[in-house]
Amino acid sequence: MWEYSPKVIEHFMNPRNVGEIEDPDAEAQVGSFVCGDMIKLQLKINDQGIITDAKFKTFGCGAAIASASVLTEMIIGKSVDEVAGISNEDIIRELGGLPEAKIHCSVMGADALRSALEDYYAKQGLQPPPEMDTSPLVCHCFGVTQNKIRNAIFAYHLRTVDEVTTYTKAGGGCGKCKEEIQKIINATLGEQVAEPPELVAVQKRPLTNLQRMKMIEDVIEKEIRPQLQADGGDIKLVDIKDNIVQVEMLGTCRECPVSPVTIKQYVEQKLRELVDNEILVEEVK
Amino acid sequence: MIKNVIYLDNNATTRVAPEVVEAMKPFLTDYYGNPSSMHTFGGQVRKLLNQAKEQIADLIGARSIEEIIITANATESNNAAFWGTLESYPEKRHIITTKVEHPSVLNVAQFWERKGYRVSWLGVDSQGRLDIDELRAAITPHTALVSIMYANNETGVVFPIEEIGKIVKAHGVVFHVDGVQAIGKIPINLENSTIDLLSLSGHKLHAPKGVGVLYIRRGTRFQPYMIGGHQEYTRRAGTENVPGIIGLGKACELAKKSIKEETSRVKYLRDKLEQAILMKVPDSRVNGAETERLPNTSSISFEGVEGESILLMLDREGICASSGSACTTGSIEPSHVLRAMGVPYNYVHGTVRLSLSRYTTEEEIDTVIEVLPGIIERLRELSPLWKSKR
């Protein structure tokens, strides 16, 4: 069943500013019919950079139509610089929320606006304002940028390509960009992990045994387990003897033929990186 | 409660027939005995339960009630058909099924595929028809099971089950048929059939949810998958869902009487609906129109619009339908059935399924004929694809 807010239904049933502008100052089309979602946005912009008119056409579900409709209301009468930072979260807020499965539908509206403004700035020979996302496009089906994916990974603590697809739509079309998304996840999570100051700070002083054990426990609990759990696996700390950390692999990891690789290249690597370079990880069954 | 709806989603589930409700009532009040009990109070329930099974057996032409195994739903029946057969022939590691099965067969076959079985996935042509030669070529001495649906839930396309069965049985392979959409809508007689295992679901034929059947032809090897008591001839242990089974029995009795109506009046309404929509809405198509279909099902695709928005607008008019695609995760998954048929992308997303029942009235169909073309027109005005085409 659809759990759409009254405002979504209202915009879906009575969409504003549908149609085309004869001589637009900026326009963009994102999405494709293969993916089942497409939007065309056209803008009329005066000499002061004020958006005097906006028209859209959308092929898509109720949420996609309502998102585009509400977006036109959000930008008409505003200056291009004012609206350059509008994100899909802003659109969702304006709509009074969207069901989680539909969040990606609002993304296309924000992307259409971004592309249309890029078109405008390019035609005018102007530099886009700094708040505008000009990072490279990763998903061409849905026009999702690298920054957008990185931001979603941070904001929603995403760890898998599927999660990124759910939140941003990236990779949900032809799927060609999935490998690239994985790279962005790896890079972004790498940054996240390096950040926690308490771990980095403690690393500089020699550790007491107790501190060291606590840290190993912490890293396994907070860093390693969530990653393995995302793939249906799990890990349990069994014992720590000097430099040897004994773990038990659980869930899908238990049956996994490459679990020795996971232990050496991921678990051990992570513990070495964050706790002690001398650590050796051993599997107990 | 929402009352005044035009319910055209009968392939998803159906209204429980009032006669079925009446038949079930005493079993929720007075007749609460356990049919397995020794005392007369429970024993009388066993007798009535067996009468209900007779009604079920009668609808499908089973030779005895011992061939009727009650389950919780057709998903369980389908799972059981795979488990029961594959465990009976552990040395045979090959399965044949089609690309257009219901998820309760599709995902089960994929499960066994992950377990190391080889699965041959038969394709269909643009009308949703199977290539019998492809089936013939796929069968090997290692084939343990062929599982093919009787009629497709999305398009209503009916497969030539007995023609398929002849080939399967010539190789001595177990033949399972997911009959969920066909039972009660078209006549079927298992007495002289090639079908070994047949799944059916109560709530698709005006019985309540929570009761299904796996028909197992006498002499078919079948490993029980639900272990426990001796119920269902020890093939499916667990105390019987007495009210559900009584309801299903009554529903089968009613279905047997209404099949004629189903193939005449319901078909007339369905055809009227399709012809009117095709005439009133340009660039629309009926999927599987050129082949044999269930009399109640219509899958119509409209170019340039998206299915969910059609459903949402129909919903505002109190019309219940369903669509082929599901925009539930990050991607919009077009229906695997329509993709297997090669329905072009510009049509596939704009598909609605309208499925009628014997309770559907001509007045309701006329309302849909009046409302639907306007909805498509409105959505096409919104669509960038539509304009760019003109």
XYZ file of C-alpha atoms in Angstrom:
675
model
C 0.000 0.000 0.000
C 1.081 3.542 -0.548
C 1.784 5.521 2.556
C 2.092 8.866 0.898
C 1.636 12.120 2.780
C -1.470 14.143 1.885
C 0.810 16.665 0.191
C 2.338 14.008 -2.072
C -1.134 12.840 -3.087
C -2.259 16.416 -3.622
C 0.707 17.204 -5.888
C 0.315 13.901 -7.694
C -3.349 14.486 -8.405
C -2.893 18.180 -9.236
C 0.642 18.644 -10.439
C 1.777 22.277 -10.785
C 3.688 23.721 -13.708
C 3.356 20.783 -16.064
C 4.384 21.432 -19.631
C 7.095 22.991 -21.692
C 8.642 26.434 -22.089
C 9.019 27.524 -25.665
C 12.324 29.345 -25.353
C 13.910 28.136 -22.099
C 17.017 29.743 -20.626
C 18.027 26.446 -19.101
C 16.859 22.859 -19.403
C 17.751 19.331 -18.437
C 16.521 15.800 -18.885
C 17.594 13.041 -16.514
C 16.679 9.386 -16.133
C 15.561 7.122 -18.933
C 12.522 5.117 -19.874
C 14.510 1.905 -19.588
C 14.848 2.587 -15.878
C 11.190 3.537 -15.622
C 11.839 7.054 -14.416
C 12.504 10.235 -16.330
C 12.128 13.976 -15.819
C 12.479 16.967 -18.088
C 12.841 20.392 -16.468
C 12.881 23.759 -18.236
C 13.543 27.155 -16.677
C 13.003 30.765 -17.640
C 15.602 32.979 -15.940
C 15.729 36.786 -16.140
C 18.740 39.122 -16.263
C 18.918 39.325 -12.470
C 19.227 35.547 -12.343
C 15.693 35.106 -10.995
C 13.796 31.999 -12.073
C 10.581 33.467 -13.448
C 9.085 30.227 -14.685
C 9.662 26.481 -14.429
C 7.932 23.671 -16.253
C 8.365 19.925 -15.974
C 7.329 16.629 -17.451
C 7.762 13.353 -15.589
C 7.495 9.696 -16.496
C 7.450 7.818 -13.233
C 5.627 6.798 -10.106
C 3.475 9.007 -7.892
C 6.422 10.110 -5.766
C 8.442 11.090 -8.837
C 5.607 13.229 -10.199
C 4.932 14.901 -6.843
C 8.658 15.574 -6.318
C 8.969 17.360 -9.648
C 5.794 19.325 -9.057
C 6.801 20.553 -5.607
C 10.282 21.381 -6.876
C 8.912 23.854 -9.405
C 7.049 25.585 -6.579
C 10.230 25.718 -4.536
C 12.271 27.475 -7.202
C 9.959 29.879 -9.039
C 10.634 33.453 -7.942
C 14.007 32.568 -6.417
C 17.464 33.391 -7.757
C 19.568 30.648 -9.284
C 22.190 31.033 -6.569
C 19.518 30.622 -3.905
C 18.268 27.322 -5.313
C 21.606 25.874 -6.383
C 21.981 24.007 -3.113
C 18.550 22.337 -3.115
C 18.963 18.643 -2.361
C 16.556 15.748 -2.502
C 16.262 15.938 1.288
C 14.873 19.471 0.865
C 12.309 18.160 -1.611
C 11.330 15.315 0.729
C 10.896 17.768 3.604
C 8.724 20.012 1.444
C 6.550 17.007 0.551
C 6.032 16.110 4.195
C 8.146 12.980 3.858
C 8.333 10.025 1.497
C 8.268 6.288 2.254
C 11.816 4.957 2.451
C 11.451 2.915 -0.725
C 10.496 6.088 -2.568
C 13.310 8.351 -1.414
C 15.213 7.776 -4.626
C 12.290 9.208 -6.600
C 12.995 12.631 -5.131
C 16.624 12.366 -6.198
C 15.759 12.828 -9.831
C 14.085 16.164 -9.217
C 17.165 17.512 -7.452
C 19.379 16.177 -10.230
C 17.257 17.737 -12.940
C 17.582 21.091 -11.184
C 21.333 20.693 -10.839
C 21.736 19.785 -14.512
C 19.480 22.652 -15.593
C 21.504 25.134 -13.526
C 24.747 23.754 -14.918
C 23.259 24.354 -18.340
C 22.408 27.932 -17.318
C 25.823 28.739 -15.843
C 27.541 27.274 -18.895
C 25.403 29.263 -21.305
C 26.037 32.452 -19.331
C 29.742 31.752 -18.997
C 29.407 31.904 -15.187
C 31.027 29.878 -12.429
C 28.535 27.768 -10.467
C 28.348 28.706 -6.766
C 30.434 26.598 -4.376
C 27.414 24.907 -2.769
C 26.509 23.357 -6.100
C 27.576 19.790 -6.648
C 29.785 19.654 -9.722
C 31.469 16.340 -8.935
C 31.559 13.734 -11.720
C 28.453 11.743 -12.602
C 28.703 8.142 -11.459
C 25.296 6.698 -12.325
C 24.283 7.901 -15.754
C 20.873 6.231 -15.667
C 19.734 8.368 -12.758
C 22.264 11.191 -12.886
C 23.824 10.544 -9.482
C 27.122 12.278 -8.702
C 30.107 11.132 -6.723
C 29.430 13.705 -3.996
C 25.837 12.601 -3.709
C 26.933 8.997 -3.135
C 29.633 10.002 -0.656
C 27.191 12.174 1.263
C 24.606 9.397 1.414
C 27.233 6.922 2.672
C 28.124 9.339 5.468
C 24.615 10.462 6.311
C 22.953 7.035 6.393
C 25.983 4.910 7.315
C 25.658 2.865 4.127
C 27.963 -0.072 3.683
C 26.886 -1.986 0.619
C 26.179 -1.148 -3.019
C 22.564 -2.250 -2.532
C 22.118 0.215 0.304
C 23.551 2.998 -1.822
C 21.094 2.065 -4.571
C 18.183 2.189 -2.120
C 19.110 5.643 -0.887
C 20.410 7.335 -4.024
C 19.136 5.186 -6.873
C 22.720 4.974 -8.183
C 23.306 1.564 -9.749
C 19.596 0.808 -9.997
C 19.404 1.191 -13.768
C 21.785 -0.637 -16.065
C 24.061 -1.402 -13.113
C 27.285 -0.557 -14.941
C 28.432 1.823 -12.211
C 28.197 -0.714 -9.368
C 31.936 -1.330 -9.359
C 32.594 2.370 -9.123
C 30.099 2.688 -6.277
C 31.946 -0.062 -4.408
C 35.170 1.921 -4.846
C 33.507 5.032 -3.465
C 32.213 3.030 -0.494
C 35.665 1.636 0.189
C 37.259 5.062 -0.070
C 34.599 6.745 2.044
C 34.608 4.089 4.752
C 38.389 4.253 4.810
C 38.094 7.917 5.686
C 35.483 7.246 8.326
C 37.590 4.625 10.004
C 40.719 6.762 10.057
C 38.831 9.570 11.714
C 37.927 8.433 15.259
C 40.371 10.558 17.263
C 40.442 8.428 20.424
C 41.812 5.461 18.481
C 44.436 7.470 16.648
C 45.483 9.313 19.746
C 45.964 6.264 21.911
C 48.036 4.613 19.232
C 50.943 6.960 19.844
C 51.584 5.888 23.469
C 52.566 2.377 24.491
C 49.444 0.504 25.467
C 48.799 -1.351 28.675
C 47.593 -4.901 28.191
C 44.163 -3.922 29.370
C 43.957 -0.945 26.988
C 45.122 -3.092 24.134
C 42.532 -5.766 24.779
C 39.822 -3.167 25.130
C 40.836 -1.625 21.817
C 40.895 -4.939 20.012
C 37.459 -5.661 21.376
C 36.280 -2.217 20.301
C 37.596 -2.444 16.766
C 36.055 -5.874 16.281
C 32.761 -4.730 17.724
C 32.455 -1.359 16.001
C 34.436 -1.688 12.788
C 34.693 -5.299 11.760
C 31.424 -6.870 12.879
C 29.115 -4.437 11.067
C 31.013 -5.016 7.819
C 30.767 -8.793 8.088
C 27.156 -8.624 9.228
C 26.299 -6.609 6.123
C 27.181 -9.746 4.141
C 25.325 -12.073 6.486
C 28.448 -13.088 8.371
C 29.713 -12.442 11.865
C 32.767 -12.750 14.072
C 33.407 -13.463 17.746
C 36.471 -12.595 19.758
C 37.547 -15.762 21.556
C 40.831 -14.897 23.233
C 43.903 -12.649 23.097
C 47.329 -14.127 23.821
C 50.191 -11.672 23.382
C 50.064 -10.690 19.730
C 47.690 -13.446 18.744
C 44.037 -12.602 18.489
C 41.795 -15.653 18.268
C 38.456 -15.268 16.580
C 35.586 -17.481 15.570
C 33.872 -16.875 12.242
C 30.077 -17.094 12.309
C 27.101 -16.899 9.938
C 27.950 -17.049 6.237
C 31.640 -16.501 7.119
C 31.720 -19.924 8.770
C 30.943 -21.683 5.492
C 32.761 -19.151 3.333
C 35.636 -20.724 1.396
C 37.537 -17.422 1.399
C 37.184 -16.746 5.115
C 40.966 -17.218 5.648
C 41.422 -14.360 3.185
C 38.862 -12.253 5.058
C 40.738 -12.919 8.290
C 44.177 -12.071 6.922
C 43.330 -9.240 4.566
C 40.528 -7.582 6.432
C 40.344 -8.495 10.125
C 44.070 -8.618 10.708
C 44.718 -5.628 8.502
C 42.142 -3.574 10.349
C 43.474 -4.520 13.778
C 47.013 -3.752 12.674
C 45.949 -0.439 11.270
C 43.982 0.645 14.314
C 45.598 -1.114 17.265
C 48.972 -2.711 16.824
C 51.065 -3.485 13.787
C 52.263 -6.764 15.264
C 48.867 -8.411 15.636
C 48.283 -11.860 14.160
C 44.753 -13.144 13.810
C 43.982 -16.809 14.154
C 40.736 -18.604 13.468
C 39.418 -21.105 15.990
C 36.560 -23.428 15.061
C -13.506 -0.297 6.231
C -13.443 0.571 2.551
C -16.535 -0.967 1.034
C -17.392 0.396 -2.336
C -14.421 -0.764 -4.304
C -14.305 -2.185 -7.785
C -12.144 -5.195 -7.099
C -10.185 -6.210 -10.179
C -7.250 -7.850 -8.466
C -8.582 -11.388 -8.179
C -5.285 -12.954 -9.238
C -3.820 -11.505 -6.035
C -6.586 -12.729 -3.790
C -10.355 -13.141 -3.874
C -13.344 -12.355 -1.756
C -14.379 -15.259 0.474
C -17.697 -16.530 -0.871
C -20.572 -15.948 1.601
C -21.490 -19.655 1.374
C -17.922 -20.496 2.375
C -18.133 -18.244 5.412
C -21.373 -19.939 6.453
C -19.894 -23.406 6.014
C -16.909 -22.491 8.175
C -18.755 -20.862 11.059
C -19.645 -24.028 13.059
C -15.982 -25.039 12.943
C -14.992 -21.864 14.727
C -17.594 -22.468 17.429
C -19.128 -25.888 18.122
C -16.957 -28.265 16.125
C -13.651 -27.517 17.767
C -12.600 -31.120 18.318
C -9.267 -32.421 17.090
C -9.937 -34.711 14.123
C -7.223 -37.076 15.370
C -8.924 -37.629 18.748
C -10.335 -41.023 19.721
C -13.574 -39.630 21.123
C -16.702 -39.148 19.076
C -16.600 -35.394 19.561
C -13.305 -35.129 17.695
C -14.009 -38.033 15.392
C -17.062 -36.353 13.906
C -14.787 -33.522 12.736
C -12.621 -36.045 10.887
C -15.675 -37.178 8.923
C -16.587 -33.630 7.928
C -12.968 -32.879 7.113
C -12.863 -35.851 4.773
C -16.065 -34.673 3.116
C -14.365 -31.356 2.425
C -11.424 -33.201 0.952
C -13.834 -35.103 -1.271
C -15.083 -31.756 -2.569
C -11.515 -30.677 -3.304
C -10.718 -33.995 -4.988
C -13.893 -33.706 -7.022
C -12.991 -30.270 -8.437
C -9.605 -31.401 -9.742
C -10.499 -34.999 -10.553
C -8.244 -36.649 -7.987
C -8.956 -40.351 -7.562
C -8.984 -40.334 -3.787
C -8.642 -37.962 -0.879
C -5.349 -39.634 -0.058
C -3.896 -37.703 -2.970
C -4.901 -34.399 -1.366
C -2.301 -33.027 1.050
C -3.422 -29.886 2.820
C -0.827 -27.151 3.256
C -0.890 -23.580 4.531
C -0.705 -21.994 1.080
C 0.540 -22.595 -2.437
C 3.987 -21.284 -1.564
C 4.290 -24.142 0.906
C 2.943 -26.557 -1.707
C 5.550 -25.406 -4.226
C 8.369 -25.631 -1.704
C 7.138 -29.087 -0.701
C 6.969 -30.278 -4.304
C 10.645 -29.421 -4.789
C 11.804 -30.736 -1.431
C 9.711 -33.878 -1.538
C 10.862 -34.797 -5.030
C 14.523 -33.821 -4.848
C 14.968 -35.633 -1.534
C 13.396 -38.712 -3.130
C 15.891 -38.726 -6.000
C 19.133 -37.546 -4.390
C 21.192 -38.883 -7.279
C 19.415 -36.704 -9.844
C 20.700 -33.135 -9.756
C 18.854 -31.378 -12.552
C 15.656 -29.301 -12.504
C 13.673 -27.801 -15.381
C 11.382 -24.834 -14.928
C 10.472 -21.627 -16.775
C 11.547 -18.005 -16.592
C 7.993 -16.837 -15.967
C 7.115 -18.771 -12.793
C 5.704 -17.199 -9.664
C 8.401 -16.222 -7.124
C 7.390 -19.216 -4.997
C 8.801 -21.472 -7.723
C 11.399 -19.106 -9.198
C 13.133 -18.415 -5.904
C 12.823 -22.020 -4.752
C 14.534 -23.215 -7.950
C 17.242 -20.600 -7.399
C 17.674 -21.903 -3.856
C 18.359 -25.414 -5.173
C 20.607 -23.929 -7.836
C 22.711 -22.397 -5.068
C 22.748 -25.813 -3.398
C 24.503 -27.163 -6.482
C 21.631 -28.303 -8.665
C 21.637 -27.448 -12.357
C 18.491 -25.597 -13.405
C 17.299 -25.199 -16.997
C 15.218 -22.050 -17.343
C 12.834 -22.305 -20.289
C 12.074 -19.071 -22.113
C 8.894 -17.845 -23.753
C 8.100 -16.039 -26.994
C 6.490 -12.628 -27.427
C 3.060 -14.121 -26.671
C 4.318 -15.860 -23.549
C 4.325 -19.316 -25.173
C 6.834 -22.028 -24.245
C 9.033 -23.621 -26.856
C 8.257 -27.326 -26.495
C 11.442 -28.257 -28.372
C 13.497 -26.389 -25.814
C 11.902 -28.527 -23.112
C 12.541 -31.686 -25.098
C 16.199 -30.764 -25.490
C 16.585 -29.902 -21.811
C 15.469 -33.240 -20.312
C 18.302 -35.588 -19.384
C 18.577 -38.839 -17.413
C 19.688 -36.643 -14.494
C 16.501 -34.575 -14.457
C 14.709 -35.003 -11.128
C 11.831 -32.569 -11.572
C 10.044 -30.498 -14.186
C 8.025 -27.677 -12.624
C 5.841 -25.603 -14.926
C 2.919 -23.356 -14.060
C -0.520 -24.048 -15.492
C -1.381 -20.426 -16.141
C 0.635 -17.272 -15.639
C -0.428 -14.993 -12.809
C 0.516 -11.769 -14.600
C -0.698 -12.397 -18.133
C -3.107 -15.300 -17.701
C -1.318 -17.192 -20.498
C -2.164 -20.906 -20.242
C 0.553 -23.456 -21.022
C -0.340 -26.695 -22.896
C 0.209 -28.713 -19.731
C -0.792 -32.127 -21.054
C 1.378 -31.748 -24.157
C 4.284 -30.806 -21.901
C 3.412 -33.611 -19.490
C 3.565 -36.239 -22.220
C 7.179 -35.323 -22.934
C 8.072 -35.228 -19.248
C 6.465 -38.580 -18.508
C 8.035 -40.191 -21.578
C 11.332 -39.612 -19.752
C 9.941 -40.863 -16.451
C 10.524 -37.531 -14.733
C 8.299 -36.156 -11.940
C 6.014 -33.417 -13.266
C 4.959 -30.629 -10.895
C 2.421 -28.005 -11.935
C 1.748 -24.773 -10.080
C -1.975 -24.628 -10.727
C -2.775 -21.669 -8.476
C -4.209 -19.373 -11.126
C -5.912 -22.061 -13.190
C -7.842 -24.040 -10.582
C -11.418 -22.869 -10.398
C -11.078 -20.755 -13.539
C -10.672 -23.438 -16.190
C -11.701 -27.109 -16.053
C -9.013 -29.543 -15.049
C -9.187 -33.293 -14.610
C -6.283 -35.083 -13.006
C -7.753 -38.538 -13.412
C -6.108 -39.185 -16.749
C -3.500 -36.481 -16.542
C 0.281 -36.495 -16.774
C 0.561 -34.279 -13.710
C 2.212 -35.891 -10.676
C 2.137 -32.935 -8.299
C -0.188 -29.940 -8.395
C -0.234 -26.877 -6.135
C -3.348 -24.861 -5.462
C -4.285 -22.052 -3.158
C -7.568 -21.523 -1.320
C -7.682 -17.759 -1.319
C -7.453 -17.554 -5.098
C -10.785 -19.337 -5.449
C -12.947 -17.632 -2.833
C -11.793 -19.687 0.151
C -9.970 -17.979 3.027
C -6.239 -17.343 3.202
C -4.115 -19.878 5.026
C -5.091 -23.058 3.241
C -3.561 -24.667 0.179
C -3.194 -28.088 -1.393
C -0.443 -30.191 -2.801
C -1.958 -32.947 -4.902
C 0.339 -35.972 -5.004
C -0.572 -38.634 -7.539
C -0.709 -42.070 -5.972
C 2.600 -43.837 -6.530
C 4.686 -40.672 -6.701
C 7.784 -40.757 -4.513
C 7.579 -38.008 -1.942
C 9.780 -37.364 1.091
C 7.860 -35.602 3.847
C 9.298 -32.200 4.631
C 7.222 -31.454 7.719
C 7.968 -34.088 10.288
C 5.764 -34.768 13.291
C 2.461 -36.550 13.695
C 0.630 -38.785 11.266
C -1.597 -36.100 9.744
C -2.003 -35.920 5.968
C -0.843 -39.534 5.673
C 2.427 -38.485 7.414
C 3.303 -36.337 4.431
C 2.610 -33.070 6.196
C 2.454 -33.278 9.958
C 0.564 -30.805 12.106
C -2.974 -30.466 13.422
C -5.314 -29.634 10.567
C -6.589 -26.125 9.836
C -10.143 -27.445 10.124
C -12.147 -24.265 9.355
C -9.852 -23.486 6.423
C -10.181 -26.956 4.944
C -13.974 -26.927 5.346
C -13.996 -23.511 3.635
C -11.790 -24.725 0.813
C -14.053 -27.744 0.308
C -17.089 -25.512 -0.022
C -15.208 -23.137 -2.322
C -14.242 -26.048 -4.572
C -17.844 -27.189 -4.732
C -18.877 -23.673 -5.748
C -16.026 -23.372 -8.239
C -17.080 -26.556 -9.963
C -20.511 -25.055 -10.535
C -19.213 -21.662 -11.630
C -16.538 -22.738 -14.093
C -19.045 -22.529 -16.906
C -19.905 -18.986 -15.883
C -16.258 -18.157 -15.538
C -15.571 -19.208 -19.109
C -18.602 -17.436 -20.536
C -19.803 -14.398 -18.559
C -16.449 -13.460 -16.986
C -14.714 -13.923 -20.314
C -17.313 -11.752 -21.989
C -16.660 -8.978 -19.450
C -12.897 -9.304 -19.789
C -13.076 -9.191 -23.591
C -15.419 -6.222 -23.487
C -12.997 -4.388 -21.211
C -9.994 -5.126 -23.408
C -11.665 -4.213 -26.655
C -12.955 -0.930 -25.276
C -9.601 0.063 -23.784
C -7.663 -0.845 -26.928
C -10.118 1.174 -28.987
C -10.186 4.216 -26.700
C -6.474 4.379 -25.835
C -3.974 4.627 -28.691
C -0.633 2.843 -28.303
C -1.881 0.252 -25.874
C -1.500 -3.517 -26.117
C -2.807 -6.657 -24.470
C -0.017 -9.017 -23.445
C -0.425 -12.586 -24.637
C -3.509 -11.649 -26.656
C -2.774 -14.104 -29.439
C -2.583 -17.193 -27.305
C -4.840 -19.106 -24.923
C -5.402 -17.196 -21.708
C -7.415 -17.487 -18.508
C -10.868 -16.004 -19.027
C -10.496 -13.536 -16.151
C -7.069 -11.983 -16.659
C -6.017 -8.977 -18.662
C -2.527 -7.528 -18.792
C -2.573 -4.233 -20.646
C 0.469 -2.066 -21.397
C 0.293 1.630 -22.192
C 3.173 3.344 -23.894
C 4.878 6.279 -22.200
C 3.332 6.064 -18.739
C 4.415 4.350 -15.549
C 2.333 1.580 -13.968
C 2.379 2.687 -10.355
C 0.998 6.110 -11.201
C -1.827 4.417 -13.137
C -2.614 2.271 -10.097
C -2.524 5.269 -7.805
C -5.029 7.111 -9.949
C -7.248 4.029 -10.253
C -7.022 3.705 -6.480
C -8.361 7.246 -6.111
C -11.379 6.067 -8.094
C -11.811 3.030 -5.867
C -10.550 0.605 -8.513
C -8.170 -2.103 -7.307
C -5.690 -3.392 -9.848
C -2.032 -4.342 -9.840
C 0.990 -3.595 -11.979
C 3.810 -5.676 -13.334
C 6.660 -3.524 -12.151
C 7.524 -2.798 -8.581
C 9.278 0.426 -7.671
C 10.181 -0.746 -4.206
C 13.921 -0.627 -3.944
C 16.345 1.729 -5.595
C 15.569 0.323 -8.963
C 12.300 -0.067 -10.726
C 12.155 -3.725 -11.563
C 10.073 -4.390 -14.627
C 8.116 -7.630 -14.384
C 10.273 -10.690 -15.111
C 7.350 -12.195 -17.010
C 6.934 -9.268 -19.400
C 10.691 -8.973 -19.870
C 10.885 -12.690 -20.710
C 8.208 -12.016 -23.336
C 10.319 -9.208 -24.716
C 7.691 -6.511 -24.145
C 9.511 -3.299 -25.140
C 10.736 -1.025 -22.335
C 8.532 1.866 -23.367
C 5.527 -0.383 -22.725
C 6.725 -2.645 -19.949
C 6.720 -0.023 -17.197
C 3.193 1.053 -18.107
C 1.477 -2.267 -17.463
C -1.606 -2.905 -15.373
C -3.183 -6.247 -14.602
C -6.934 -6.381 -14.263
C -8.251 -9.702 -12.982
C -11.962 -10.397 -12.688
C -14.006 -12.910 -10.736
C -17.524 -14.253 -10.804
C -18.479 -11.372 -8.507
C -17.441 -8.764 -11.079
C -20.424 -6.930 -12.568
C -20.875 -5.406 -16.000
C -21.508 -2.049 -14.346
C -18.077 -2.201 -12.714
C -16.423 -2.993 -16.022
C -18.258 -0.087 -17.642
C -16.924 2.237 -14.940
C -13.365 1.112 -15.642
C -13.901 1.599 -19.368
C -15.043 5.128 -18.593
C -12.278 6.036 -16.135
C -9.107 4.331 -17.367
C -8.649 6.092 -20.737
C -8.818 9.491 -19.021
C -6.169 8.428 -16.511
C -3.811 7.344 -19.267
C -4.401 10.605 -21.104
C -3.657 12.680 -17.997
C -0.473 10.764 -17.284
C 0.631 11.014 -20.895
C 0.237 14.779 -20.724
C 2.702 14.648 -17.836
C 5.107 12.362 -19.621
C 8.206 13.630 -21.436
C 8.215 10.389 -23.418
C 4.819 10.957 -24.878
C 5.512 14.438 -26.237
C 8.862 13.514 -27.678
C 7.207 10.701 -29.572
C 4.703 12.947 -31.307
